[in-house]
Coordinates of C-alpha atoms and ligand atoms in Angstrom, one line a residue:
M1239 CA -108.3 -43.2 1.4
T1240 CA -111.4 -45.6 2.0
K1241 CA -111.5 -47.6 -1.6
R1242 CA -113.8 -46.6 -4.2
T1243 CA -117.2 -48.5 -4.7
F1244 CA -117.4 -47.9 -8.1
G1245 CA -115.2 -47.0 -11.1
V1246 CA -115.6 -45.5 -14.7
I1247 CA -113.6 -45.9 -17.7
G1248 CA -114.0 -43.3 -20.4
L1249 CA -114.7 -39.7 -19.8
A1250 CA -116.7 -38.7 -22.8
V1251 CA -119.9 -37.1 -21.9
M1252 CA -122.3 -40.1 -21.1
G1253 CA -119.1 -41.8 -19.0
E1254 CA -119.0 -38.4 -17.0
N1255 CA -122.4 -38.2 -16.4
L1256 CA -123.0 -41.7 -15.3
A1257 CA -119.6 -41.0 -12.9
L1258 CA -121.4 -37.8 -11.4
N1259 CA -124.7 -39.4 -11.1
V1260 CA -123.5 -42.2 -8.9
E1261 CA -121.1 -40.2 -6.6
S1262 CA -124.4 -38.2 -6.2
R1263 CA -126.2 -41.1 -4.7
G1264 CA -123.3 -41.4 -2.0
F1265 CA -120.9 -43.9 -3.7
P1266 CA -117.3 -42.8 -3.8
I1267 CA -115.7 -42.8 -7.5
A1268 CA -112.5 -43.5 -9.2
V1269 CA -112.4 -42.4 -12.8
Y1270 CA -109.8 -43.4 -15.6
N1271 CA -109.5 -41.9 -19.0
R1272 CA -106.8 -43.1 -22.0
S1273 CA -106.1 -39.7 -22.4
P1274 CA -105.0 -37.6 -19.2
N1275 CA -106.3 -34.3 -20.5
K1276 CA -109.3 -35.2 -20.4
T1277 CA -109.1 -36.7 -16.8
E1278 CA -107.6 -33.3 -15.8
K1279 CA -110.2 -31.3 -17.5
F1280 CA -113.2 -33.4 -15.9
M1281 CA -111.9 -33.4 -12.4
A1282 CA -111.4 -29.3 -12.8
E1283 CA -114.4 -28.5 -14.2
R1284 CA -117.1 -31.0 -12.8
A1285 CA -115.7 -33.3 -10.0
V1286 CA -114.6 -30.3 -7.4
D1287 CA -115.8 -31.0 -4.1
K1288 CA -116.8 -34.6 -5.3
D1289 CA -115.8 -37.7 -4.1
I1290 CA -114.0 -38.8 -7.0
K1291 CA -110.6 -40.2 -7.4
A1292 CA -108.8 -39.7 -10.5
A1293 CA -106.2 -42.5 -12.0
Y1294 CA -103.9 -41.9 -15.0
T1295 CA -103.0 -45.6 -15.2
V1296 CA -105.0 -48.5 -15.6
E1297 CA -103.2 -50.6 -12.8
E1298 CA -103.4 -47.2 -10.4
F1299 CA -107.6 -47.1 -11.2
V1300 CA -107.7 -51.0 -10.4
Q1301 CA -106.1 -50.4 -7.2
L1302 CA -108.4 -47.7 -6.1
L1303 CA -111.3 -49.9 -6.2
E1304 CA -112.8 -52.4 -3.4
R1305 CA -113.6 -55.7 -3.9
P1306 CA -115.3 -56.8 -6.1
R1307 CA -114.6 -54.4 -8.4
K1308 CA -117.3 -52.5 -10.4
I1309 CA -116.0 -51.0 -13.7
L1310 CA -118.4 -49.3 -16.1
V1311 CA -116.7 -49.0 -19.3
M1312 CA -118.2 -46.1 -21.4
V1313 CA -116.1 -46.3 -24.6
K1314 CA -117.2 -46.2 -28.2
A1315 CA -118.9 -49.8 -29.4
G1316 CA -117.0 -52.0 -31.2
G1317 CA -113.0 -52.6 -30.7
P1318 CA -112.5 -49.6 -28.0
V1319 CA -114.5 -52.1 -25.8
D1320 CA -112.4 -55.0 -26.3
A1321 CA -109.2 -53.2 -26.1
V1322 CA -110.3 -51.8 -22.5
I1323 CA -111.4 -55.1 -21.5
D1324 CA -107.9 -56.7 -22.7
E1325 CA -106.0 -54.0 -20.6
L1326 CA -108.2 -54.7 -17.3
K1327 CA -108.6 -58.6 -17.3
P1328 CA -105.1 -59.5 -16.1
L1329 CA -105.3 -56.8 -13.3
L1330 CA -108.8 -58.2 -12.1
E1331 CA -109.7 -60.9 -9.4
A1332 CA -112.6 -63.4 -9.4
G1333 CA -115.5 -61.9 -8.7
D1334 CA -114.8 -58.5 -10.1
M1335 CA -116.7 -57.0 -12.7
I1336 CA -116.7 -55.3 -15.7
I1337 CA -120.0 -53.3 -17.1
D1338 CA -120.2 -52.0 -20.8
G1339 CA -122.8 -49.3 -20.8
G1340 CA -122.4 -48.0 -24.3
N1341 CA -124.7 -49.6 -27.6
S1342 CA -122.9 -52.5 -28.1
L1343 CA -124.1 -55.1 -31.0
Y1344 CA -125.6 -57.9 -28.7
E1345 CA -123.6 -60.7 -30.3
D1346 CA -120.2 -58.6 -28.7
T1347 CA -121.7 -59.0 -25.6
E1348 CA -122.7 -62.5 -25.8
R1349 CA -118.9 -63.2 -26.6
R1350 CA -117.4 -61.1 -24.1
T1351 CA -119.8 -62.5 -21.3
K1352 CA -118.7 -66.4 -22.3
D1353 CA -115.0 -65.3 -22.3
L1354 CA -115.0 -63.3 -18.8
E1355 CA -117.3 -65.7 -17.0
A1356 CA -115.1 -68.1 -18.0
T1357 CA -112.1 -66.9 -16.4
G1358 CA -114.2 -65.7 -13.2
L1359 CA -115.0 -62.6 -13.9
G1360 CA -118.4 -60.9 -14.2
F1361 CA -119.7 -59.3 -17.4
V1362 CA -122.9 -57.1 -17.7
G1363 CA -123.7 -55.3 -21.3
M1364 CA -126.2 -52.7 -20.0
G1365 CA -128.3 -50.5 -22.2
V1366 CA -128.6 -46.9 -21.0
S1367 CA -131.2 -44.9 -23.0
G1368 CA -132.0 -41.1 -21.6
G1369 CA -128.9 -39.3 -23.6
E1370 CA -126.6 -36.9 -21.4
E1371 CA -129.5 -35.6 -19.4
G1372 CA -130.8 -39.3 -18.6
A1373 CA -127.4 -40.4 -17.4
L1374 CA -126.6 -37.6 -15.3
L1375 CA -130.2 -37.3 -13.3
G1376 CA -131.7 -40.7 -14.0
P1377 CA -131.9 -43.1 -17.1
S1378 CA -133.5 -46.3 -17.9
L1379 CA -130.9 -49.3 -17.6
M1380 CA -130.9 -52.3 -19.2
P1381 CA -128.5 -54.4 -17.3
G1382 CA -127.9 -58.0 -19.0
G1383 CA -125.1 -60.7 -18.7
T1384 CA -123.5 -62.3 -15.3
P1385 CA -126.5 -62.8 -12.7
T1386 CA -124.3 -62.9 -9.8
A1387 CA -122.4 -59.3 -11.2
Y1388 CA -126.1 -57.8 -11.1
K1389 CA -126.6 -58.7 -7.9
E1390 CA -123.3 -56.7 -6.7
L1391 CA -124.6 -53.8 -8.8
E1392 CA -128.3 -53.9 -8.1
P1393 CA -128.1 -51.2 -5.0
I1394 CA -126.0 -48.7 -7.0
L1395 CA -128.4 -49.0 -10.4
T1396 CA -131.5 -49.2 -8.2
K1397 CA -130.5 -45.7 -7.0
I1398 CA -129.2 -43.9 -10.3
A1399 CA -131.7 -45.2 -12.4
A1400 CA -134.8 -42.8 -13.4
Q1401 CA -137.3 -43.2 -10.4
V1402 CA -141.6 -43.2 -11.8
E1403 CA -144.7 -43.7 -10.2
D1404 CA -145.3 -48.0 -10.4
P1405 CA -146.8 -50.1 -7.8
D1406 CA -144.2 -53.0 -8.5
N1407 CA -141.0 -51.0 -8.4
P1408 CA -140.1 -47.4 -9.3
A1409 CA -136.5 -47.6 -10.2
C1410 CA -136.1 -47.9 -14.3
V1411 CA -133.9 -50.9 -13.8
T1412 CA -134.2 -54.8 -13.9
F1413 CA -132.1 -57.8 -14.7
I1414 CA -132.7 -58.6 -18.1
G1415 CA -131.3 -61.7 -18.7
P1416 CA -127.9 -63.7 -19.3
G1417 CA -125.4 -63.3 -22.1
G1418 CA -126.3 -60.4 -24.4
A1419 CA -130.1 -59.8 -23.3
G1420 CA -129.4 -56.2 -21.8
H1421 CA -127.7 -54.9 -25.4
Y1422 CA -130.7 -56.7 -27.4
V1423 CA -133.2 -55.3 -25.3
K1424 CA -131.6 -51.6 -25.8
M1425 CA -131.1 -52.3 -29.7
V1426 CA -135.2 -53.0 -30.1
H1427 CA -135.6 -49.7 -27.9
N1428 CA -133.9 -48.1 -30.5
G1429 CA -135.5 -49.7 -33.0
I1430 CA -138.6 -48.7 -31.3
E1431 CA -137.3 -45.4 -30.8
Y1432 CA -136.4 -44.9 -34.9
G1433 CA -140.2 -46.3 -35.5
D1434 CA -141.8 -43.5 -33.1
M1435 CA -139.4 -40.7 -34.4
Q1436 CA -140.3 -41.6 -38.3
L1437 CA -144.3 -41.7 -37.4
I1438 CA -144.0 -38.4 -35.8
A1439 CA -142.2 -37.0 -38.8
E1440 CA -145.2 -38.4 -40.8
A1441 CA -147.7 -36.8 -38.8
Y1442 CA -146.1 -33.6 -39.0
D1443 CA -145.5 -33.9 -42.8
I1444 CA -149.1 -34.1 -43.2
L1445 CA -150.2 -31.4 -40.8
K1446 CA -147.7 -28.9 -42.6
N1447 CA -147.5 -30.0 -45.8
G1448 CA -150.9 -31.3 -46.1
L1449 CA -153.1 -29.4 -44.0
G1450 CA -150.8 -26.5 -44.0
L1451 CA -150.4 -25.9 -40.5
S1452 CA -147.9 -23.3 -39.2
N1453 CA -145.2 -23.8 -36.7
E1454 CA -147.2 -21.9 -34.3
K1455 CA -150.2 -24.3 -34.7
L1456 CA -147.8 -27.3 -34.8
H1457 CA -146.7 -26.3 -31.5
E1458 CA -150.3 -25.8 -30.1
V1459 CA -151.3 -29.4 -31.5
F1460 CA -148.4 -31.4 -30.4
G1461 CA -148.8 -29.8 -26.8
Q1462 CA -152.3 -30.9 -26.9
W1463 CA -151.5 -34.3 -28.2
N1464 CA -149.0 -34.5 -24.9
Q1465 CA -151.7 -34.6 -22.9
T1466 CA -153.8 -36.9 -24.1
D1467 CA -153.3 -40.6 -22.9
E1468 CA -152.6 -42.1 -26.3
L1469 CA -149.8 -39.9 -27.2
N1470 CA -148.3 -38.5 -24.2
S1471 CA -144.7 -39.1 -24.3
F1472 CA -141.0 -37.3 -24.3
L1473 CA -140.8 -37.6 -28.1
I1474 CA -144.2 -35.5 -28.3
E1475 CA -142.8 -33.0 -25.6
I1476 CA -140.0 -32.3 -27.2
S1477 CA -141.0 -31.8 -30.6
T1478 CA -143.6 -29.5 -29.2
D1479 CA -140.8 -27.7 -27.9
I1480 CA -138.9 -28.0 -31.5
F1481 CA -141.9 -26.7 -33.0
A1482 CA -141.7 -23.3 -30.9
K1483 CA -137.5 -22.7 -31.1
K1484 CA -136.5 -19.7 -32.7
D1485 CA -133.2 -19.5 -35.0
P1486 CA -131.3 -16.6 -33.3
E1487 CA -129.4 -16.5 -36.8
T1488 CA -132.4 -15.5 -38.9
G1489 CA -134.9 -14.9 -36.1
G1490 CA -137.2 -17.5 -37.9
H1491 CA -138.5 -20.7 -36.4
L1492 CA -135.1 -23.5 -36.6
I1493 CA -136.9 -26.0 -37.8
D1494 CA -137.4 -24.6 -40.9
Y1495 CA -133.6 -24.3 -41.4
I1496 CA -132.4 -27.9 -40.3
L1497 CA -131.4 -30.0 -43.3
D1498 CA -133.8 -33.1 -44.0
A1499 CA -131.0 -35.6 -44.2
A1500 CA -130.9 -37.9 -41.1
G1501 CA -128.0 -39.6 -39.6
Q1502 CA -127.9 -42.9 -37.9
K1503 CA -125.4 -45.0 -35.5
G1504 CA -126.8 -48.7 -36.5
T1505 CA -129.1 -49.4 -33.6
G1506 CA -132.0 -49.3 -36.1
R1507 CA -130.2 -51.4 -38.8
W1508 CA -129.5 -54.3 -36.3
T1509 CA -132.8 -54.6 -35.0
V1510 CA -134.2 -54.9 -38.5
M1511 CA -131.5 -57.3 -39.4
S1512 CA -132.0 -59.1 -36.3
G1513 CA -136.4 -59.1 -37.5
L1514 CA -135.1 -60.5 -40.3
E1515 CA -132.7 -63.2 -39.0
L1516 CA -135.5 -64.2 -36.3
G1517 CA -138.4 -64.4 -38.5
V1518 CA -140.8 -61.5 -36.9
P1519 CA -142.1 -58.9 -38.9
I1520 CA -141.0 -55.7 -38.2
P1521 CA -142.0 -53.7 -41.0
T1522 CA -143.0 -50.0 -39.3
I1523 CA -139.3 -50.2 -37.9
Y1524 CA -137.7 -51.1 -41.0
A1525 CA -139.5 -48.4 -43.0
A1526 CA -138.2 -45.9 -40.2
V1527 CA -134.7 -46.8 -40.8
N1528 CA -135.2 -46.8 -44.5
A1529 CA -137.0 -43.4 -44.6
R1530 CA -133.4 -42.1 -42.9
V1531 CA -131.5 -43.9 -45.7
M1532 CA -133.8 -42.0 -48.3
S1533 CA -133.7 -38.7 -46.5
S1534 CA -129.6 -39.2 -46.8
L1535 CA -129.8 -39.1 -50.5
K1536 CA -130.4 -35.3 -50.3
E1537 CA -128.9 -33.9 -53.5
E1538 CA -130.1 -36.8 -55.4
R1539 CA -133.5 -36.0 -54.4
V1540 CA -133.1 -32.4 -55.0
A1541 CA -132.2 -33.5 -58.8
A1542 CA -134.9 -36.0 -59.1
S1543 CA -137.6 -33.2 -57.3
G1544 CA -137.0 -31.3 -61.0
Q1545 CA -138.3 -34.0 -62.9
L1546 CA -140.6 -36.2 -61.1
S1547 CA -143.9 -34.8 -60.3
G1548 CA -146.8 -35.9 -57.8
P1549 CA -150.5 -35.3 -58.0
G1550 CA -150.4 -31.4 -57.5
K1551 CA -153.1 -31.0 -55.2
T1552 CA -153.7 -29.1 -52.5
F1553 CA -155.8 -29.5 -49.5
S1554 CA -159.5 -28.0 -49.5
G1555 CA -161.0 -29.6 -46.5
D1556 CA -161.9 -29.0 -42.9
V1557 CA -158.2 -28.8 -41.3
E1558 CA -159.6 -28.9 -37.9
A1559 CA -161.5 -32.0 -38.4
W1560 CA -158.9 -33.5 -40.0
I1561 CA -156.1 -33.0 -37.1
P1562 CA -157.7 -35.6 -34.6
K1563 CA -157.7 -38.0 -37.3
V1564 CA -154.0 -37.5 -37.7
R1565 CA -153.8 -38.2 -34.0
D1566 CA -155.7 -41.5 -34.4
A1567 CA -153.7 -42.7 -37.5
L1568 CA -150.3 -41.7 -35.6
Y1569 CA -151.5 -43.7 -32.1
C1570 CA -152.7 -46.8 -34.5
S1571 CA -149.5 -46.6 -36.0
K1572 CA -147.5 -46.7 -33.0
M1573 CA -149.2 -49.6 -31.3
C1574 CA -148.2 -51.8 -34.6
S1575 CA -144.6 -50.6 -33.9
Y1576 CA -144.7 -51.3 -30.3
A1577 CA -146.4 -54.5 -31.1
Q1578 CA -143.6 -55.6 -33.4
G1579 CA -140.9 -54.5 -31.2
M1580 CA -142.2 -56.5 -28.4
A1581 CA -142.9 -59.6 -30.4
L1582 CA -139.2 -59.1 -31.4
I1583 CA -138.0 -59.0 -27.8
A1584 CA -140.3 -62.4 -26.8
K1585 CA -138.9 -64.2 -29.8
A1586 CA -135.1 -63.2 -29.1
S1587 CA -135.9 -64.4 -25.7
Q1588 CA -137.4 -67.8 -26.6
E1589 CA -134.0 -68.4 -29.2
F1590 CA -131.4 -67.1 -26.9
G1591 CA -133.1 -68.2 -23.7
Y1592 CA -132.9 -65.0 -22.5
D1593 CA -136.5 -65.3 -20.5
V1594 CA -137.1 -62.0 -20.4
N1595 CA -139.9 -60.4 -18.5
L1596 CA -142.0 -58.5 -20.8
P1597 CA -143.9 -56.4 -18.6
E1598 CA -140.6 -55.5 -16.7
I1599 CA -139.2 -54.0 -20.0
A1600 CA -142.6 -52.0 -20.4
R1601 CA -141.9 -50.6 -16.6
I1602 CA -138.2 -50.1 -17.3
W1603 CA -139.0 -48.0 -20.1
K1604 CA -141.7 -45.7 -18.6
G1605 CA -139.0 -43.6 -17.2
G1606 CA -135.4 -42.1 -18.5
C1607 CA -135.4 -43.5 -22.0
I1608 CA -136.2 -41.9 -25.3
I1609 CA -139.2 -44.1 -25.7
R1610 CA -140.9 -42.9 -22.5
A1611 CA -144.6 -42.5 -22.7
G1612 CA -148.0 -43.3 -21.1
F1613 CA -149.0 -46.1 -22.7
L1614 CA -146.5 -48.0 -21.6
D1615 CA -148.6 -48.5 -18.6
K1616 CA -151.0 -50.4 -20.6
I1617 CA -148.2 -52.5 -22.4
K1618 CA -147.1 -53.7 -18.8
K1619 CA -150.7 -54.6 -17.8
A1620 CA -151.4 -56.3 -21.2
F1621 CA -148.3 -58.5 -20.7
K1622 CA -149.0 -58.7 -16.8
D1623 CA -152.6 -59.8 -17.6
N1624 CA -151.4 -62.6 -20.4
P1625 CA -147.6 -63.4 -20.4
Q1626 CA -148.5 -65.8 -23.3
L1627 CA -150.4 -62.9 -25.6
P1628 CA -148.7 -63.7 -29.2
N1629 CA -149.0 -59.9 -30.2
L1630 CA -149.9 -56.8 -28.3
L1631 CA -152.9 -56.1 -30.9
L1632 CA -154.6 -58.9 -29.2
A1633 CA -154.8 -57.5 -25.5
P1634 CA -158.2 -55.8 -25.0
E1635 CA -157.0 -52.1 -24.6
F1636 CA -155.2 -52.3 -27.6
K1637 CA -157.6 -54.4 -29.8
Q1638 CA -160.5 -52.0 -29.2
S1639 CA -158.5 -48.6 -29.2
I1640 CA -156.9 -49.9 -32.8
L1641 CA -160.7 -51.3 -34.1
D1642 CA -162.6 -47.9 -32.8
R1643 CA -159.6 -45.7 -35.0
Q1644 CA -158.9 -47.8 -38.0
G1645 CA -161.5 -45.7 -40.1
P1646 CA -159.9 -42.4 -39.4
W1647 CA -156.3 -44.0 -40.1
R1648 CA -157.4 -45.1 -43.4
E1649 CA -158.5 -42.2 -44.4
V1650 CA -155.0 -40.3 -43.5
L1651 CA -153.4 -43.0 -45.7
M1652 CA -155.9 -41.7 -48.5
L1653 CA -155.1 -38.0 -48.1
A1654 CA -151.4 -38.8 -48.1
N1655 CA -151.4 -40.8 -51.1
E1656 CA -153.7 -38.3 -52.8
M1657 CA -151.5 -35.4 -52.4
G1658 CA -148.3 -37.4 -52.9
I1659 CA -147.0 -37.1 -49.3
A1660 CA -144.8 -40.2 -48.4
V1661 CA -146.1 -41.9 -45.1
P1662 CA -144.0 -45.3 -45.3
A1663 CA -144.2 -46.1 -41.3
F1664 CA -147.8 -45.0 -41.2
S1665 CA -148.4 -47.3 -44.0
S1666 CA -146.1 -50.1 -43.1
S1667 CA -148.0 -50.1 -39.8
L1668 CA -151.4 -50.6 -41.5
D1669 CA -150.2 -53.2 -44.1
Y1670 CA -149.1 -54.9 -40.8
F1671 CA -152.4 -54.6 -39.1
D1672 CA -154.1 -55.7 -42.4
S1673 CA -151.7 -58.7 -42.9
Y1674 CA -152.0 -59.8 -39.0
R1675 CA -155.7 -59.8 -39.0
R1676 CA -156.2 -61.7 -42.2
A1677 CA -156.4 -65.5 -41.9
V1678 CA -155.6 -66.0 -45.5
L1679 CA -153.0 -64.1 -47.3
P1680 CA -152.2 -64.3 -51.2
Q1681 CA -149.1 -66.3 -50.8
N1682 CA -150.6 -69.6 -51.9
L1683 CA -149.8 -68.0 -55.5
T1684 CA -146.3 -67.5 -53.8
Q1685 CA -146.3 -71.0 -53.0
A1686 CA -147.5 -72.2 -56.6
Q1687 CA -145.2 -70.4 -58.2
R1688 CA -141.8 -71.6 -55.9
D1689 CA -142.9 -75.1 -56.9
Y1690 CA -143.7 -74.7 -60.6
F1691 CA -140.3 -73.1 -61.3
G1692 CA -138.0 -74.9 -58.6
A1693 CA -140.2 -77.9 -57.3
H1694 CA -139.9 -76.3 -53.6
T1695 CA -143.4 -78.0 -52.8
Y1696 CA -146.0 -76.7 -51.2
E1697 CA -149.2 -77.5 -48.1
R1698 CA -152.5 -78.1 -49.1
T1699 CA -155.4 -76.3 -47.2
D1700 CA -157.2 -79.7 -47.2
K1701 CA -154.4 -81.8 -45.9
P1702 CA -152.8 -81.4 -42.3
R1703 CA -149.6 -79.2 -42.1
G1704 CA -146.4 -80.5 -42.7
E1705 CA -147.7 -82.8 -45.3
F1706 CA -145.7 -81.2 -48.6
F1707 CA -146.9 -81.9 -52.1
H1708 CA -145.4 -81.4 -55.3
T1709 CA -147.2 -80.8 -58.9
E1710 CA -145.8 -81.0 -62.4
W1711 CA -147.4 -77.8 -63.8
L1712 CA -146.7 -78.1 -67.3
D1713 CA -148.4 -81.5 -67.5
Ligands
6PG2331 C1 -131.0 -43.5 -26.2 C2 -130.7 -43.5 -27.6 C3 -129.3 -43.2 -27.6 C4 -129.1 -42.5 -28.9 C5 -128.9 -43.4 -30.0 C6 -129.2 -42.6 -31.2 O1 -131.6 -44.4 -25.8 O2 -130.5 -42.6 -25.3 O3 -130.8 -44.3 -28.1 O4 -128.4 -44.4 -27.6 O5 -129.4 -41.3 -28.8 O6 -127.7 -44.1 -30.7 O7 -129.0 -42.9 -32.3 P1 -129.1 -42.7 -33.9 O8 -127.6 -42.0 -33.9 O9 -128.5 -44.0 -34.2 O10 -130.3 -41.9 -34.2

């Protein structure tokens, strides 16, 4: 039997689907899963007539692979990844490579890359976005780590990735950078995903509970929004579908029966923590994570709702006139959210030596991933035209878009406030815009206070930066 080109360890649904995707592009596969039942089931149900060979020990699995061995590990992030690496390490030879396709913390990936590179092996921490369907049909791939290992993998990854229309390169994959760069960018992708999802949820809240739109009307409005250059995206598309979905049990709209307590696995929180550590403001993403936390306090909120009342105002304006304003508010907030995410990647790239190519990041997010959206073309262009762009909002296309729409954006926030509808991500986005665009902020007072109570010193507006002063405030 000829040796296998590619191996997959871990046959949960993402591992299975990626194995099938690679096989469908003409590469012979070997698979291994710790519990043999899972392997048998996969072979019997999904691998019939496919060029896939199962192994039942790690040793047998490694022997099936041609050199340099290319092994994709699709197990739970954290300890299980280290356990698989420890098992594989003594069986591999110089030049072989391990790819971790889970949502691993980039700092773990940094450590694993260093460890494995020191032994002559390659390690690629690869963000994979697109859920189950993406994994099977074409995900967006964010590989980082050992550059020579990526070169070996490139022909396979290029074939399995989502393909889009793009004059530079249709395959939604690129080498992100060394060490943990791939998982860092995937983490920020997820932070942006949290931001997008929360912004859409707030638009929904205003339209439904503010303007009183029915699910049928929401389906229609989201469907129209999905046809616009500004909002065309996977998340708007699936929201359109969601509003139309009926519940087989009750016959009503399923959305109305889904409990409002959001789960999270941690990548949004990691993004926020990294923003704080690197000193990059990402308030929209933070608001999105926080909104999920608040939503999870369901019982407490139910109890509080009986005691704390809001303004009790009902909407009495022209619904049709307000819908486009909500759309504009959503788009402005979304621009701020992406500006934050891209700024975070740029800072991490400097700080960690990743040398990330921002136009390439926008390009590989155009297809396959959860945040795929029409306006990523504009983001790509913005960073291509000016690689030193300090903030997306300063790119000509975005600057004008936000300036043209800030009126309705502010009106929508006032409406939400008047009606007592919480819009944390919309508000954080507007605050981001209003802070970023102002030459002077009130932190002169903060500095005075710090100096007053702690002699922390301050700089002066009439002296060069870097000169520090202290005042005896009580004299
Ligand atoms: C993707 C998703 C994927 C997964 C998230 C969900 O890009 O395909 O981001 O990685 O759905 O882990 O994250 P939460 O459970 O935290 O919402």
